[in-house]
């Protein structure tokens, strides 16, 4: 089970094990398709029966997957899942495992020093906020590698040319998100109680983003981080940021302004709507073609709370409007248990009720300029942002694809008004402030529409609660409710297929991780007037979300009409339905051509057309994942949909964050919240990773970034 601080919309464990009649026909139908693909006669299937067919398939599938349109092949063989050992009641391995011929090494873990003056991490967790503010944060999630050459910035385009045709990139800057904190492990043996400002400040400092420099060592394929790099930087829950775009300066963003110090937050006035403090619950990410990092604020609602119900009114804004907006985004009395509001009045959603409006955005950061101020880009909408994936089309027009991760929320795209300029980096600095946000409607016939969220259109009027475009963006969820967008099974990461090897389509994928509130009785939907409490609807199944009680999740993909990002329509299909092929129930068996997986979350195309799928399920080899084991990273062929298991993880964690050097020869992934069932007096109750993998001192599990290389120096996943 996940720890108590894991965002509540992530829990997918269901141990009921409902048995029903095995849908043999569906299973055999799936295997037959695999069989035909490998050019073996279907008559053999009938003769051999299920078990032998499985054996044969494994033999056949062990061969490399050859290149094809838009795809350069997969060269590794699947590894075995990390299952529960019945004798110990624990997973077989408290380790990251990768295929033969590959190496996985821990690069950096929670608490490691990344800025000048930062202390070495102390395993008793007694270090305070001032140390944590210079150390790698907790619970790492999305990340991106920005190449350096001789200590200087190089553009992604240049690096790619260098990497694929010449010398390997040997250094870079990694930006990594820190999604949340496990307070029991963060604060040493005392734990969170009693709540103090010192503990809240440490928790706030462990959130946000770490920006740090890495380089290849002179020995073999190993990498190391720099302790004293001039690029080393931390963004936390208290870092000052600029607010830009159509909502900047809006009355709904003028929350109380505080003097934030180590001893408390003291009100000193009112914010101007152009300034925000901090970024939290930075889940997945994106980046821009001009070399900036995009960090996404997901379950930010969980940091707010209140002890006293009395709402402090805001002049000119009805109390009912503020409370309805908080309910639509899941801002509640107790939050998720971080208890910041008990010591920091900035996070009290009754006495500082506009502060939640300053969270839920995509934040742009320039990793190459440590003095630059992060910018909250309001044009991309306010919701529970998972990731943001850009696509540039043949006319240099630019769009960003995004999911809002909560049950029955929506998929969005933002199209910039002006084209991307690949020749002048500075010309792109405000592209994210001007454009149109759209939300997706998936029709049952495999077509879909992008519906514009523009003030004055599609019912987004003052009469319906949207006074201006700024309010449409601050109330993005309510706007999407109003225009009839399709409620999805928890949209997580988006990924865009590279247009290589003759593949011309603009094809985007999105993980829909699971949904326990799909297809139950009585049915309910997100109300068009925006009054639904976040995550509370129970919509019926539809073509894009076809399974009731979707425990294992699926991956959907769409192609833009006319191969342009400005398209207002698309066609779509379901890439795979995750599941357990050993189960018997039709809605649990899944539809995967290859290795099983559960709750797909992280999703990324490498430059060679391989689709990498990371998972975030609960259970660690128990209940619904008894045949799947720990969380995983798999690699898929987007043409044949064949899935191979590449990586298995240690105890009580999720696998997330994936990026690589431009040459594709070094991959970085994150292991988040290992051992998060541990408590303050026994933090390594279930896991001692990464110490169990030879990294750092004993005694406390730590989220960490892992480097994956090939022993022969080849491209990760390649032939
Ligand atoms: Fe932070 Fe939706 O995962
Ligand atoms: Ca998660
Ligand atoms: Ca997740
Ligand atoms: Ca996630």
XYZ file of C-alpha atoms and ligand atoms in Angstrom, residues 6 10 141-142 179 283-284 298 386 405 490 492-493 511 513 600-602 616 654-656 672, ligand 4:
24
model
C 0.431 9.711 -1.625
C -3.515 7.581 -7.380
C 8.889 12.637 -10.677
C 9.080 14.114 -14.197
C 5.919 15.610 -6.412
C 4.219 15.830 -11.036
C 5.198 15.311 -14.628
C -0.887 18.481 -10.015
C 0.113 15.942 -15.178
C -5.243 13.833 -13.623
C -7.594 9.951 -15.144
C -1.751 11.162 -16.934
C 1.205 11.741 -19.306
C -2.085 7.256 -20.408
C -4.213 5.286 -15.475
C 0.210 3.223 -16.991
C 1.367 6.712 -15.970
C 4.746 7.934 -17.300
C 2.122 3.618 -10.839
C 6.371 4.019 -8.632
C 8.558 4.294 -11.725
C 8.388 7.763 -13.241
C 9.574 7.660 -6.431
Ca 2.135 10.509 -12.464
